[in-house]
PDB file of C-alpha atoms in Angstrom:
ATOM      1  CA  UNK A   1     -17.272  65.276  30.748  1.00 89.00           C
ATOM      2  CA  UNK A   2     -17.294  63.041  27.484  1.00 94.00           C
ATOM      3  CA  UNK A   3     -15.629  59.820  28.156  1.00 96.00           C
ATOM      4  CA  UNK A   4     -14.448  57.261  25.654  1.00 97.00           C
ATOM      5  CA  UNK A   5     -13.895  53.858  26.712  1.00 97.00           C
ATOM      6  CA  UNK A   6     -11.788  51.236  24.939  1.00 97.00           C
ATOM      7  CA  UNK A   7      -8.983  48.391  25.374  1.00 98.00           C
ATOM      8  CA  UNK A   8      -5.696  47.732  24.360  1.00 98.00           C
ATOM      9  CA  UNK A   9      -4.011  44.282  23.876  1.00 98.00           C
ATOM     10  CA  UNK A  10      -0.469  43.442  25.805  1.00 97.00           C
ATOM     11  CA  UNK A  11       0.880  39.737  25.433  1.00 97.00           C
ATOM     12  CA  UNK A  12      -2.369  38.518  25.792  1.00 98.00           C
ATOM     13  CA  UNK A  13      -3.690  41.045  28.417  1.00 98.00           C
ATOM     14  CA  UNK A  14      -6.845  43.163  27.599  1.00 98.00           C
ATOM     15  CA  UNK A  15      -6.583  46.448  29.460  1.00 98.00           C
ATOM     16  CA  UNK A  16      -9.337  48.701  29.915  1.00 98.00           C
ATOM     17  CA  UNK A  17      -8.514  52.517  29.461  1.00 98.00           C
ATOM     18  CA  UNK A  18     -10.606  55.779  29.460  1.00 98.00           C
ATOM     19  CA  UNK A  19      -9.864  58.889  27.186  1.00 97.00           C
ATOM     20  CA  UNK A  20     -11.495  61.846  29.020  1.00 97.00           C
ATOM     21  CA  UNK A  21     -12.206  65.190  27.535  1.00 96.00           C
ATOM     22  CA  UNK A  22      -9.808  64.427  24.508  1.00 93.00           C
ATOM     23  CA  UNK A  23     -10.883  67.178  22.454  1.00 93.00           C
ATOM     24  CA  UNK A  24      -9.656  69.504  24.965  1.00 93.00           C
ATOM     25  CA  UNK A  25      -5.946  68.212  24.562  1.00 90.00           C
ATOM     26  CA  UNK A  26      -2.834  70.087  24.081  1.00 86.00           C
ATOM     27  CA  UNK A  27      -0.182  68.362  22.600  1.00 83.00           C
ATOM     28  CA  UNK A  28       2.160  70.504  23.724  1.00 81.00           C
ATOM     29  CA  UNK A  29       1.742  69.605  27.225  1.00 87.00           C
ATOM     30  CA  UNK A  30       2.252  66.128  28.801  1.00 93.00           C
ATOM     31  CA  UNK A  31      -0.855  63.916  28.941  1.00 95.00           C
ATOM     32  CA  UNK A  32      -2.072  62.756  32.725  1.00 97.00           C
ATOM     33  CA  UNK A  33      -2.655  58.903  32.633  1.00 98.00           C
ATOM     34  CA  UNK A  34      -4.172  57.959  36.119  1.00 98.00           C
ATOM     35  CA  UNK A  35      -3.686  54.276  37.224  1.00 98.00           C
ATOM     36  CA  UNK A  36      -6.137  52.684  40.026  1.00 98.00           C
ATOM     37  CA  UNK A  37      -4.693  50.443  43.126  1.00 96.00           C
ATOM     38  CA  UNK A  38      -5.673  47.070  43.403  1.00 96.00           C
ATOM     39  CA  UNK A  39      -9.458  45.663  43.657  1.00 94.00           C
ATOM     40  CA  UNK A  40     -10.380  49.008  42.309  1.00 95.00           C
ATOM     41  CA  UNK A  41     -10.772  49.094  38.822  1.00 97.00           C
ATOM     42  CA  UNK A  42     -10.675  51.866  35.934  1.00 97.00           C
ATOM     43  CA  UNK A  43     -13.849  53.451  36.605  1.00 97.00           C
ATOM     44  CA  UNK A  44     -12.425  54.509  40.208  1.00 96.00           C
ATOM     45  CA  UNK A  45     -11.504  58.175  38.808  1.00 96.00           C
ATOM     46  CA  UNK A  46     -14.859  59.007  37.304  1.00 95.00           C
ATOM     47  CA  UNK A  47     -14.831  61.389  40.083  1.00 93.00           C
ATOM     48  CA  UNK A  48     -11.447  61.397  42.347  1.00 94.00           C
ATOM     49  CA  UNK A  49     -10.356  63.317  39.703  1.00 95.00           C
ATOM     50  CA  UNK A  50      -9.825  67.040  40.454  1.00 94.00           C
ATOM     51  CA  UNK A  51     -12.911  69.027  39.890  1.00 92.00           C
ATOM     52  CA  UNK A  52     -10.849  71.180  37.080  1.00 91.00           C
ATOM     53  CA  UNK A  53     -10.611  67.488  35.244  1.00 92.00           C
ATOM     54  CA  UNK A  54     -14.001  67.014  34.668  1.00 87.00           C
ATOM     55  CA  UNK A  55     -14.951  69.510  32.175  1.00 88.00           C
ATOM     56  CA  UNK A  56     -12.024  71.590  31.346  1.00 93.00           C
ATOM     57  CA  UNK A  57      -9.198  69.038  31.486  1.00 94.00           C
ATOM     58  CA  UNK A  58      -8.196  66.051  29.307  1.00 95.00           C
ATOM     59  CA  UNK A  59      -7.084  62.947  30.650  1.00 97.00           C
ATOM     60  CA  UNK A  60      -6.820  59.230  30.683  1.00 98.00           C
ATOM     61  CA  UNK A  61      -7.426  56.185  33.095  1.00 98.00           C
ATOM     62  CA  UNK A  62      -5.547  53.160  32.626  1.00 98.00           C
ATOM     63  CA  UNK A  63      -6.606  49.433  34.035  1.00 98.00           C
ATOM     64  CA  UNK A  64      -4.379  47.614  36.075  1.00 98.00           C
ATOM     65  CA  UNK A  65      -4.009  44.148  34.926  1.00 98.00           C
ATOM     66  CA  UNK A  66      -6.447  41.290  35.881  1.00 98.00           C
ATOM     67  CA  UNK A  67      -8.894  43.985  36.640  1.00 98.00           C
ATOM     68  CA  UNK A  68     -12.546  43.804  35.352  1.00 97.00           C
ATOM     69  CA  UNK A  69     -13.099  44.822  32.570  1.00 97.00           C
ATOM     70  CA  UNK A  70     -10.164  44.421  31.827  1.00 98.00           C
ATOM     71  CA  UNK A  71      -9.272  40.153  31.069  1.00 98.00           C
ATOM     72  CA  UNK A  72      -6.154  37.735  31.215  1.00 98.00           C
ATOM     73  CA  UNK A  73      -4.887  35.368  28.705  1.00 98.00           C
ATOM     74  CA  UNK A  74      -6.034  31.799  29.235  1.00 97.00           C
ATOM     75  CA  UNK A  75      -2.190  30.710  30.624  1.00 97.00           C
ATOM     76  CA  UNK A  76      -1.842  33.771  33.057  1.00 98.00           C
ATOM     77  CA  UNK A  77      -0.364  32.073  36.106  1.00 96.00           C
ATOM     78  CA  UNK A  78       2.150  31.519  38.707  1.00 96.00           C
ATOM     79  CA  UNK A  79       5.552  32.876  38.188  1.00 95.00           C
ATOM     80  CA  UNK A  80       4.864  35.220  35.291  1.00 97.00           C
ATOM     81  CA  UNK A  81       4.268  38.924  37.828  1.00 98.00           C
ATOM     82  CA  UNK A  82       7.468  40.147  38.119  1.00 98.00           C
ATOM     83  CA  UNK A  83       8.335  44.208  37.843  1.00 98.00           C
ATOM     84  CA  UNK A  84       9.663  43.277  34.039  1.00 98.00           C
ATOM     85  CA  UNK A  85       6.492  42.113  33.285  1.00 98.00           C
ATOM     86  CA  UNK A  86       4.915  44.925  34.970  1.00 98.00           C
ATOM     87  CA  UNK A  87       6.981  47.432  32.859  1.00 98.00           C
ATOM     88  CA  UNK A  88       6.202  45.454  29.224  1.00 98.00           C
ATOM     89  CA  UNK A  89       2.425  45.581  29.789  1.00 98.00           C
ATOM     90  CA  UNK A  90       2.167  48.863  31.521  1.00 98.00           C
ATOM     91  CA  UNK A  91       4.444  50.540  29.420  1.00 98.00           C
ATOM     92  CA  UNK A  92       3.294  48.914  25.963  1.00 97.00           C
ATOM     93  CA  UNK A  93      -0.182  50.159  27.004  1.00 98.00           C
ATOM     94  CA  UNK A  94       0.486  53.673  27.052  1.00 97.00           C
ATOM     95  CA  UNK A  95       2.592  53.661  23.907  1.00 96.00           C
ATOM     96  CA  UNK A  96      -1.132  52.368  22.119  1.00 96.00           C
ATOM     97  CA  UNK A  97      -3.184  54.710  24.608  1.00 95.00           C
ATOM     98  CA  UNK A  98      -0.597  57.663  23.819  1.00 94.00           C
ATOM     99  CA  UNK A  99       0.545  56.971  20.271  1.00 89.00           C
ATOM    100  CA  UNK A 100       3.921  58.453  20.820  1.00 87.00           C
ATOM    101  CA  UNK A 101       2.714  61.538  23.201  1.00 92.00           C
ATOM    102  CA  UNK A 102       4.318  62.222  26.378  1.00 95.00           C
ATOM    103  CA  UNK A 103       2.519  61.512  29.807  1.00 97.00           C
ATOM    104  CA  UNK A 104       2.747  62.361  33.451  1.00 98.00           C
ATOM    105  CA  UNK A 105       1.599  58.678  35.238  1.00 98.00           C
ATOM    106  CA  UNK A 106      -0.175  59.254  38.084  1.00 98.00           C
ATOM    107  CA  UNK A 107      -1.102  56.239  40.812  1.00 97.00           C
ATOM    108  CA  UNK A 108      -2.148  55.615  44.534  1.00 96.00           C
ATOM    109  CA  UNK A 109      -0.792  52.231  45.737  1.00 96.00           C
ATOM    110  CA  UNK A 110       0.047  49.758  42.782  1.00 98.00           C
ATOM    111  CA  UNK A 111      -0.880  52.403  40.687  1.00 98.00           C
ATOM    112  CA  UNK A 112       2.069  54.311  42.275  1.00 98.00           C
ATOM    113  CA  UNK A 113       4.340  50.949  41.952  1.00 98.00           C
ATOM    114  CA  UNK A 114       3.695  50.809  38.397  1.00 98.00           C
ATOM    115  CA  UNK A 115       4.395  54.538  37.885  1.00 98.00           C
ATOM    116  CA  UNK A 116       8.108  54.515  40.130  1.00 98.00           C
ATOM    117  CA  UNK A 117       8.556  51.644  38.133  1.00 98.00           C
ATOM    118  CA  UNK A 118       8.220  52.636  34.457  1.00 98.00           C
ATOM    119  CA  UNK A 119      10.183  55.581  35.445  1.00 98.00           C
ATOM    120  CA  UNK A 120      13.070  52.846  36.683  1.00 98.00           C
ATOM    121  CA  UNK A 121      12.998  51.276  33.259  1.00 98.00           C
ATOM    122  CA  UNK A 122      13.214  54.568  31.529  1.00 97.00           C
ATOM    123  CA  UNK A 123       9.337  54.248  30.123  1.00 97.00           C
ATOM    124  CA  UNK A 124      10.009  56.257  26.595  1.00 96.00           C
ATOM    125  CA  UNK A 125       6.681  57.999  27.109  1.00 96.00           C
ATOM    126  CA  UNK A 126       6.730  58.685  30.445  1.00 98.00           C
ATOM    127  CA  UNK A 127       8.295  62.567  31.588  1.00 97.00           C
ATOM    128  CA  UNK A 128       7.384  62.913  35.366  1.00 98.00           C
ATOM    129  CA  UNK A 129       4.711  60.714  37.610  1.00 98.00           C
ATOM    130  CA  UNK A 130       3.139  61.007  41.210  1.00 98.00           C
ATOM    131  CA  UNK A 131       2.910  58.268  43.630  1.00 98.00           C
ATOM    132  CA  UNK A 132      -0.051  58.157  46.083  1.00 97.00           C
ATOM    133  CA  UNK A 133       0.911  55.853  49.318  1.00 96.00           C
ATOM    134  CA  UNK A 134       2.766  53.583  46.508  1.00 97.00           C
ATOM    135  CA  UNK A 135       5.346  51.040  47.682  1.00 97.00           C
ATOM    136  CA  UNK A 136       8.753  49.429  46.457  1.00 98.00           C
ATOM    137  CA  UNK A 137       8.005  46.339  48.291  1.00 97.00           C
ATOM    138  CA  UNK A 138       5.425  43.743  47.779  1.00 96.00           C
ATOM    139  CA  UNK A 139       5.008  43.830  51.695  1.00 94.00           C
ATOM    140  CA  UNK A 140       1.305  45.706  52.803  1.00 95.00           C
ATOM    141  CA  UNK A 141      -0.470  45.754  56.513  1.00 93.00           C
ATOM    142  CA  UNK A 142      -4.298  45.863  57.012  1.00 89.00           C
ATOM    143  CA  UNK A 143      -6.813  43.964  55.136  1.00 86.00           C
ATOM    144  CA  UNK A 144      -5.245  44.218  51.621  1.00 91.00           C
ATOM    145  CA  UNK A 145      -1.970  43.064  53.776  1.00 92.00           C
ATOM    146  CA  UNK A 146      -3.676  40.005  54.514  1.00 92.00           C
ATOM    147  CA  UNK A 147      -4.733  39.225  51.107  1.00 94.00           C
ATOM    148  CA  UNK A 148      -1.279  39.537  49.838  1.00 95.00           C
ATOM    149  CA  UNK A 149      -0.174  37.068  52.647  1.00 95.00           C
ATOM    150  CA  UNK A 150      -2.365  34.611  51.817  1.00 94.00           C
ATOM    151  CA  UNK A 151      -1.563  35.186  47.822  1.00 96.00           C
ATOM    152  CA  UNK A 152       1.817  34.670  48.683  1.00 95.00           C
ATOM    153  CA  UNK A 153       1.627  31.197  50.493  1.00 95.00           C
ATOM    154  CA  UNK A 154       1.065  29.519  47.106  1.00 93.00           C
ATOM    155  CA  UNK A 155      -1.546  27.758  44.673  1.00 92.00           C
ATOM    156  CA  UNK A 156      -2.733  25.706  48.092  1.00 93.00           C
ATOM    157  CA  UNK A 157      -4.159  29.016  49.522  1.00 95.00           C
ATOM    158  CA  UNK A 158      -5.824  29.872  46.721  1.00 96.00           C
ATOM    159  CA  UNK A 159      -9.229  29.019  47.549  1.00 95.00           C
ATOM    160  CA  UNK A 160      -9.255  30.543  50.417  1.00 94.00           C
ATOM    161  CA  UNK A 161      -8.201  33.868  48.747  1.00 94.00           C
ATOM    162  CA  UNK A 162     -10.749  33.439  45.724  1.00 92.00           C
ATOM    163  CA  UNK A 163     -13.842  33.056  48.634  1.00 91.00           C
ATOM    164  CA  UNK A 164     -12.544  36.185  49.843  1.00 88.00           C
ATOM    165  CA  UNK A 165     -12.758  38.135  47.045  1.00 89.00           C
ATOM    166  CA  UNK A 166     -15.930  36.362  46.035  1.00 88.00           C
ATOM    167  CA  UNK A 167     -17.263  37.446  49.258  1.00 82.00           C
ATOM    168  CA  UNK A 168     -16.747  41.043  48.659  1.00 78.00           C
ATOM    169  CA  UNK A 169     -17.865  40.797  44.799  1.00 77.00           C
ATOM    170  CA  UNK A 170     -21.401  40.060  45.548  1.00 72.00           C
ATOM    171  CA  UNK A 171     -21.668  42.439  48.890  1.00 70.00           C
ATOM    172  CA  UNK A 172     -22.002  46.448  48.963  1.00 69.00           C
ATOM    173  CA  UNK A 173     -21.502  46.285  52.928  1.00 67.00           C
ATOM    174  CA  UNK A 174     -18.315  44.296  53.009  1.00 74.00           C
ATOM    175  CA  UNK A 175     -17.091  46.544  50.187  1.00 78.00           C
ATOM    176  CA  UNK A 176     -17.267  49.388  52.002  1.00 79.00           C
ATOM    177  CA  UNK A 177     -16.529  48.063  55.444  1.00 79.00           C
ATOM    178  CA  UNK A 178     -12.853  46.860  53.519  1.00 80.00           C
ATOM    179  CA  UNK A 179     -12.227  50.599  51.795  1.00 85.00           C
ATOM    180  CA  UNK A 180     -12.715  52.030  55.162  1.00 87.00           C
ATOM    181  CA  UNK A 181     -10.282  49.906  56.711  1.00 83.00           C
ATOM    182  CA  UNK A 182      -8.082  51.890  54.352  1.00 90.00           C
ATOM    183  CA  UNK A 183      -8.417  55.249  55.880  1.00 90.00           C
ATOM    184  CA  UNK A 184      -6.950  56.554  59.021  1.00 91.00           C
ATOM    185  CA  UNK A 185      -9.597  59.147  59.495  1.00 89.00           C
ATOM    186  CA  UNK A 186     -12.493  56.771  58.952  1.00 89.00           C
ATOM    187  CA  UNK A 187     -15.229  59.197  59.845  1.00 89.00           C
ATOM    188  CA  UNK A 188     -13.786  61.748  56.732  1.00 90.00           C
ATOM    189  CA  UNK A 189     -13.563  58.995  54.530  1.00 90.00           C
ATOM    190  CA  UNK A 190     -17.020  57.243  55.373  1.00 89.00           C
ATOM    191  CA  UNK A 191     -18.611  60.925  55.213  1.00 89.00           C
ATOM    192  CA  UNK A 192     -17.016  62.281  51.736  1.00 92.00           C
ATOM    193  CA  UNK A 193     -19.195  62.265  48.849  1.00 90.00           C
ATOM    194  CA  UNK A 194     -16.646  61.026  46.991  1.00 91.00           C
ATOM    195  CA  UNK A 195     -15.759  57.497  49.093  1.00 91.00           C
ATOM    196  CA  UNK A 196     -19.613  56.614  48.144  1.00 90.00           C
ATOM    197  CA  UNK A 197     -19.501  58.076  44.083  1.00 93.00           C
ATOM    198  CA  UNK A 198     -16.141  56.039  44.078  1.00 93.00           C
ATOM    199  CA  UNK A 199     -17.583  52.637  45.662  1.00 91.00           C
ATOM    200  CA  UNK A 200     -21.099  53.490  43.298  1.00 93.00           C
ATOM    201  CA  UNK A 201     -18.812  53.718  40.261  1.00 94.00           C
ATOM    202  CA  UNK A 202     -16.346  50.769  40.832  1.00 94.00           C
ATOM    203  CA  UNK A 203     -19.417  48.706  41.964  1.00 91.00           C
ATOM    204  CA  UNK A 204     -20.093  46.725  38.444  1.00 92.00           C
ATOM    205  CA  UNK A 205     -16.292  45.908  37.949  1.00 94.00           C
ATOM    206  CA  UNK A 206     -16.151  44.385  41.531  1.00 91.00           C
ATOM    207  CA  UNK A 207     -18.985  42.170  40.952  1.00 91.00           C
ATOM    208  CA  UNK A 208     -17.074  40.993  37.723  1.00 93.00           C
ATOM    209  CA  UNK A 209     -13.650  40.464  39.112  1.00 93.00           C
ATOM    210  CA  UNK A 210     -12.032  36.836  38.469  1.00 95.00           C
ATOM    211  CA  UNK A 211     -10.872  35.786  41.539  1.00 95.00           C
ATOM    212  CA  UNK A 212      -8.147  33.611  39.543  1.00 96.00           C
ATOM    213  CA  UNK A 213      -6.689  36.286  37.906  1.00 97.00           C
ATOM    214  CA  UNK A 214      -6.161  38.620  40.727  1.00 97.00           C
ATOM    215  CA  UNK A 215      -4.777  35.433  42.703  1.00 97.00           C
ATOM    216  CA  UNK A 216      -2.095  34.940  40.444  1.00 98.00           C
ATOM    217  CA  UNK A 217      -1.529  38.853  40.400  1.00 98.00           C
ATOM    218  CA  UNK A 218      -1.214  39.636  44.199  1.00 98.00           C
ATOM    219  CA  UNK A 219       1.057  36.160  44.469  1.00 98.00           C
ATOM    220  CA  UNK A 220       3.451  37.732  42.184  1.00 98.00           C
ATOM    221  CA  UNK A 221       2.915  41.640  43.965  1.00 98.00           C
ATOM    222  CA  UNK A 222       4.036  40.023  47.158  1.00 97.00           C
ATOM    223  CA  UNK A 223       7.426  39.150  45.522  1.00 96.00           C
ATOM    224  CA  UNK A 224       7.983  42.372  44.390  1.00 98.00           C
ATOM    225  CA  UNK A 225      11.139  44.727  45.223  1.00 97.00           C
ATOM    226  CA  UNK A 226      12.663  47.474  43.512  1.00 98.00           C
ATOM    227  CA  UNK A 227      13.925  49.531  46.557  1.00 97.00           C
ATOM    228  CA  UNK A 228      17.646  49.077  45.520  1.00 96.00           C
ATOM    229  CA  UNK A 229      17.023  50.813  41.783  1.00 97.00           C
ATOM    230  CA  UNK A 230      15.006  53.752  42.962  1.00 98.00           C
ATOM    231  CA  UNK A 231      17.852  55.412  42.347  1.00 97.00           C
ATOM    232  CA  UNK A 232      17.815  55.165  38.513  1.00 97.00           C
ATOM    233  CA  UNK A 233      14.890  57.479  38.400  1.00 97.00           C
ATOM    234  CA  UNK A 234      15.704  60.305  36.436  1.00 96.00           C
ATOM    235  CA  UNK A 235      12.747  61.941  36.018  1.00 97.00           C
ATOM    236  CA  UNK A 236      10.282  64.120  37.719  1.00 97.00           C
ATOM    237  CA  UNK A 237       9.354  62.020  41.268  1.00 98.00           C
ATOM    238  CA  UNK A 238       6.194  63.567  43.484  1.00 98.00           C
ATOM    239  CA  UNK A 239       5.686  61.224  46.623  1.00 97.00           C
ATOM    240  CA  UNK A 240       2.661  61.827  48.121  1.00 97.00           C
ATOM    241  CA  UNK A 241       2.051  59.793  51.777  1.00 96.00           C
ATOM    242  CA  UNK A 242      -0.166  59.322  54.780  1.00 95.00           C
ATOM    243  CA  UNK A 243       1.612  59.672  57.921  1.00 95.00           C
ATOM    244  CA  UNK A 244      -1.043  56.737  59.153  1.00 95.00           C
ATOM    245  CA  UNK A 245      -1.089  54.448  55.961  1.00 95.00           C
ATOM    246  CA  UNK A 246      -2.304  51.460  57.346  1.00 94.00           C
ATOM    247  CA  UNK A 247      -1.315  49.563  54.304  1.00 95.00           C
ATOM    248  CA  UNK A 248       1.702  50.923  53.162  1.00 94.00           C
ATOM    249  CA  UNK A 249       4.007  51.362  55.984  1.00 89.00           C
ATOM    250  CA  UNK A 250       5.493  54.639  56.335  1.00 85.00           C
ATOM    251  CA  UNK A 251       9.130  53.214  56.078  1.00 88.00           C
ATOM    252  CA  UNK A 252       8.474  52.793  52.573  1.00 93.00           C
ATOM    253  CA  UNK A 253       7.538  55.692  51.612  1.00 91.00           C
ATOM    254  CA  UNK A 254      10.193  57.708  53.273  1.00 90.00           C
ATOM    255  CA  UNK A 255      12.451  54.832  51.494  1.00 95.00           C
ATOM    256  CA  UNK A 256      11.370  56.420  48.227  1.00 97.00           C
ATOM    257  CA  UNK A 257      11.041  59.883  49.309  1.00 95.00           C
ATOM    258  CA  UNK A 258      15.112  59.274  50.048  1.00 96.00           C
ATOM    259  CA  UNK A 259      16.073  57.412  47.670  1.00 97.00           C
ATOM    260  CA  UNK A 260      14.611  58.611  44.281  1.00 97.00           C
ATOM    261  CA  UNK A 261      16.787  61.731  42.804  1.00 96.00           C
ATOM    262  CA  UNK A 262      15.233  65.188  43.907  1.00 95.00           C
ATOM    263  CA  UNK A 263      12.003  63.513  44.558  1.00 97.00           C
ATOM    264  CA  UNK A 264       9.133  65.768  45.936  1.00 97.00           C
ATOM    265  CA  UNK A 265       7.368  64.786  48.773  1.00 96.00           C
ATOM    266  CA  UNK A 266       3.785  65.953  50.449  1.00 96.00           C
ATOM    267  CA  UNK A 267       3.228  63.750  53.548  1.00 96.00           C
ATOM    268  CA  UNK A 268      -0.960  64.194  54.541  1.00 96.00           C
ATOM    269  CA  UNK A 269      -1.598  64.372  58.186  1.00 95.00           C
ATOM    270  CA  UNK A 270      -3.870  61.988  60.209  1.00 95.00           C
ATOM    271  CA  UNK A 271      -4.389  60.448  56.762  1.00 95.00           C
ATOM    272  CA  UNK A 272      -4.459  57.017  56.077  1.00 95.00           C
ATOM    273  CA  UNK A 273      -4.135  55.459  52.702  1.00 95.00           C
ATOM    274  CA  UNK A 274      -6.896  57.037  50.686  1.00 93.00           C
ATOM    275  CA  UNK A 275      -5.771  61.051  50.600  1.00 94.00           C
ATOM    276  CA  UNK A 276      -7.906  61.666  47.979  1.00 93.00           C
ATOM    277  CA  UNK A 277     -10.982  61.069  50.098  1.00 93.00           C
ATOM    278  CA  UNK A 278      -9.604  61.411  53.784  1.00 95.00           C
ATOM    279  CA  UNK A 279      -8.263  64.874  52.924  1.00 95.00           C
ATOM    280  CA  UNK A 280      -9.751  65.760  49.593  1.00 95.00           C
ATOM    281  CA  UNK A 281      -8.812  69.361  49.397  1.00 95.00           C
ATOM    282  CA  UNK A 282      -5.459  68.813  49.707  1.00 96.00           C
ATOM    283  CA  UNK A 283      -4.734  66.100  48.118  1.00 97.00           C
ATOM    284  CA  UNK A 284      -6.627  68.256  45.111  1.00 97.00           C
ATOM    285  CA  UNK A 285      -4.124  70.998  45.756  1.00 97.00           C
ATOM    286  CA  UNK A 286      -1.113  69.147  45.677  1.00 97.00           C
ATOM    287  CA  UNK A 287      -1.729  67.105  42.903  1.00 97.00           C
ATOM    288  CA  UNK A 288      -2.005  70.340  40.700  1.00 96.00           C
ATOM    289  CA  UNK A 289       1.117  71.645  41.953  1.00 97.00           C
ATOM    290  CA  UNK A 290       2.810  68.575  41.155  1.00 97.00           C
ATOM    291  CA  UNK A 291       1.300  68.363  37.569  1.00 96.00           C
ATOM    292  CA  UNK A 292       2.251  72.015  36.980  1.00 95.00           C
ATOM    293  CA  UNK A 293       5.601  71.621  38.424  1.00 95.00           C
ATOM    294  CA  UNK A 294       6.696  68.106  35.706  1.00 96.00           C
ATOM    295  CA  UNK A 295       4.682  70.283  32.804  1.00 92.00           C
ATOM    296  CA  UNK A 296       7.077  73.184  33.497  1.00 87.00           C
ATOM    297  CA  UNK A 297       9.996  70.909  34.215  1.00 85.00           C
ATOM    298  CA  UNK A 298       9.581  69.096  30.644  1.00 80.00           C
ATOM    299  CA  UNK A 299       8.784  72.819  28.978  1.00 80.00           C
ATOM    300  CA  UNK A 300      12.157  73.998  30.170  1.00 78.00           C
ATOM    301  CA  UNK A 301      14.019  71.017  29.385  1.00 72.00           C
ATOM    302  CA  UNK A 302      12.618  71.407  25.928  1.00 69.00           C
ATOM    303  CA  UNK A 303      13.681  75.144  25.588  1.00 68.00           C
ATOM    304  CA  UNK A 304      17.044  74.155  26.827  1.00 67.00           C
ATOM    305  CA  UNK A 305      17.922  71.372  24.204  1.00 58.00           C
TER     306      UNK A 305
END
């Protein structure tokens, strides 16, 4: 696997990316641009990838904002998340990342927000994307639920959210106690290889997370709703869900499942909200039929025109 890392530069924002495997691209074909959930960071798919990726595949990873290593500008505060400003950095990212190629965006939780919603502003770049337990509304349960809550109460609560997060920055235990709050199946998460590679490989951004930054972030997540424009999708939709997601509640994603245009759905059994690790094979499986199914999609449309 030969990885290149680098940044790009949004109003201000500094977003981390990774360019995997680039010498086995084929421009002809849609790039896959993976996006992390929150208090992960870009390193998360060094290896919740699918095996093919690793060696054989090319691919990118993509920071969320306000994510070490990725940095804010010095006036990032209150009032300025909104799904607008999601779409201008997002979107302006992948048009540096990409330099006018097409992509496939795919994303478990905000990752999945940010791909439903570049496909709701028509993203140029963007021809199909896959949404892992993402959400239309800034609303979670659980222990990232919480967080969001207290984000959402204002700048008073703000300490208390910044010990939080400091709390989990400096220890491995707490860290992993708070991703397995995530699952359903807690033993298969706790016992896949790839919940402990993912916590070992996120591990250095953690520690260097500004608690600032991702205050002002999750304050403006919790305001979030783009339910009522799901509809405007008009590309390529796979919705993948855990019938147990304890953070996204299932009403949203059956919301989306419903309401975007010929959307695709895979709902995981006794699964939680980490698929990848909670039911790994499958979650492999269906992600390739979904990326086959938008690169065939996009080849007939091209034939066609």
């Amino acid at each position: 696997m030969k990885v290149r890392e680098g940044f790009v530069d949004i109003e201000g924002h500094r977003l981390a990316y990774l360019a995997v495997n680039e010498h086995l691209a084929r421009p002809e074909q849609p790039a896959v641009v993976f996006i992390h959930g929150v208090l992960a960071s870009v390193n998360f798919w060094l290896d919740s990838v699918p095996p093919d990726f690793r060696e054989n595949r090319a691919w990118y990873a993509l920071s969320l904002p306000a994510h070490h290593p990725s940095t804010v500008p010095a006036d990032f505060g209150l009032g300025q998340v909104d799904d607008q400003w999601f779409y201008r950095l997002m979107n302006g990212a992948l048009e540096q990342l990409l330099d006018g190629r097409k992509a496939t965006v795919v994303g478990p939780s905000t990752g999945g927000f940010s791909a439903l919603n570049l496909a709701i502003h028509r993203a140029p770049s963007v021809v199909g994307i896959v949404s892992v337990a993402g959400f239309h509304r800034g609303k979670w349960g659980g222990v990232e639920g919480l967080l969001l809550k207290l984000a959402g109460l204002g700048k008073w609560a703000k300490p208390l959210f910044g010990l939080n997060i400091l709390i989990a920055r400096y220890s491995g235990f707490v860290q992993r106690v708070f991703a397995t709050l995530l699952a359903h199946d807690r033993e298969a998460f706790s016992e896949s290889p790839l919940s402990q590679r993912m916590l070992e490989n996120i591990r250095p951004n953690t520690r260097g997370q500004d608690p600032a930054a991702l205050f002002y972030l999750f304050n403006g997540i919790s305001k979030l709703e783009i339910g009522d424009r799901l509809r405007d999708i008009r590309i390529p939709c796979h919705v993948f869900a855990g019938s147990h997601d304890p953070v996204v509640p299932a009403a949203q994603s059956l919301l989306i499942a419903g309401e975007v245009p010929n959307a695709k759905t895979v709902v995981f059994r006794n699964v939680g909200h980490m698929p990848f690790m909670e039911s790994t094979e499958q979650y492999f499986e269906a992600l390739e039929r979904a990326l086959a199914d938008i690169t065939h999609h996009n080849a007939s449309a091209a034939k066609a025109v």
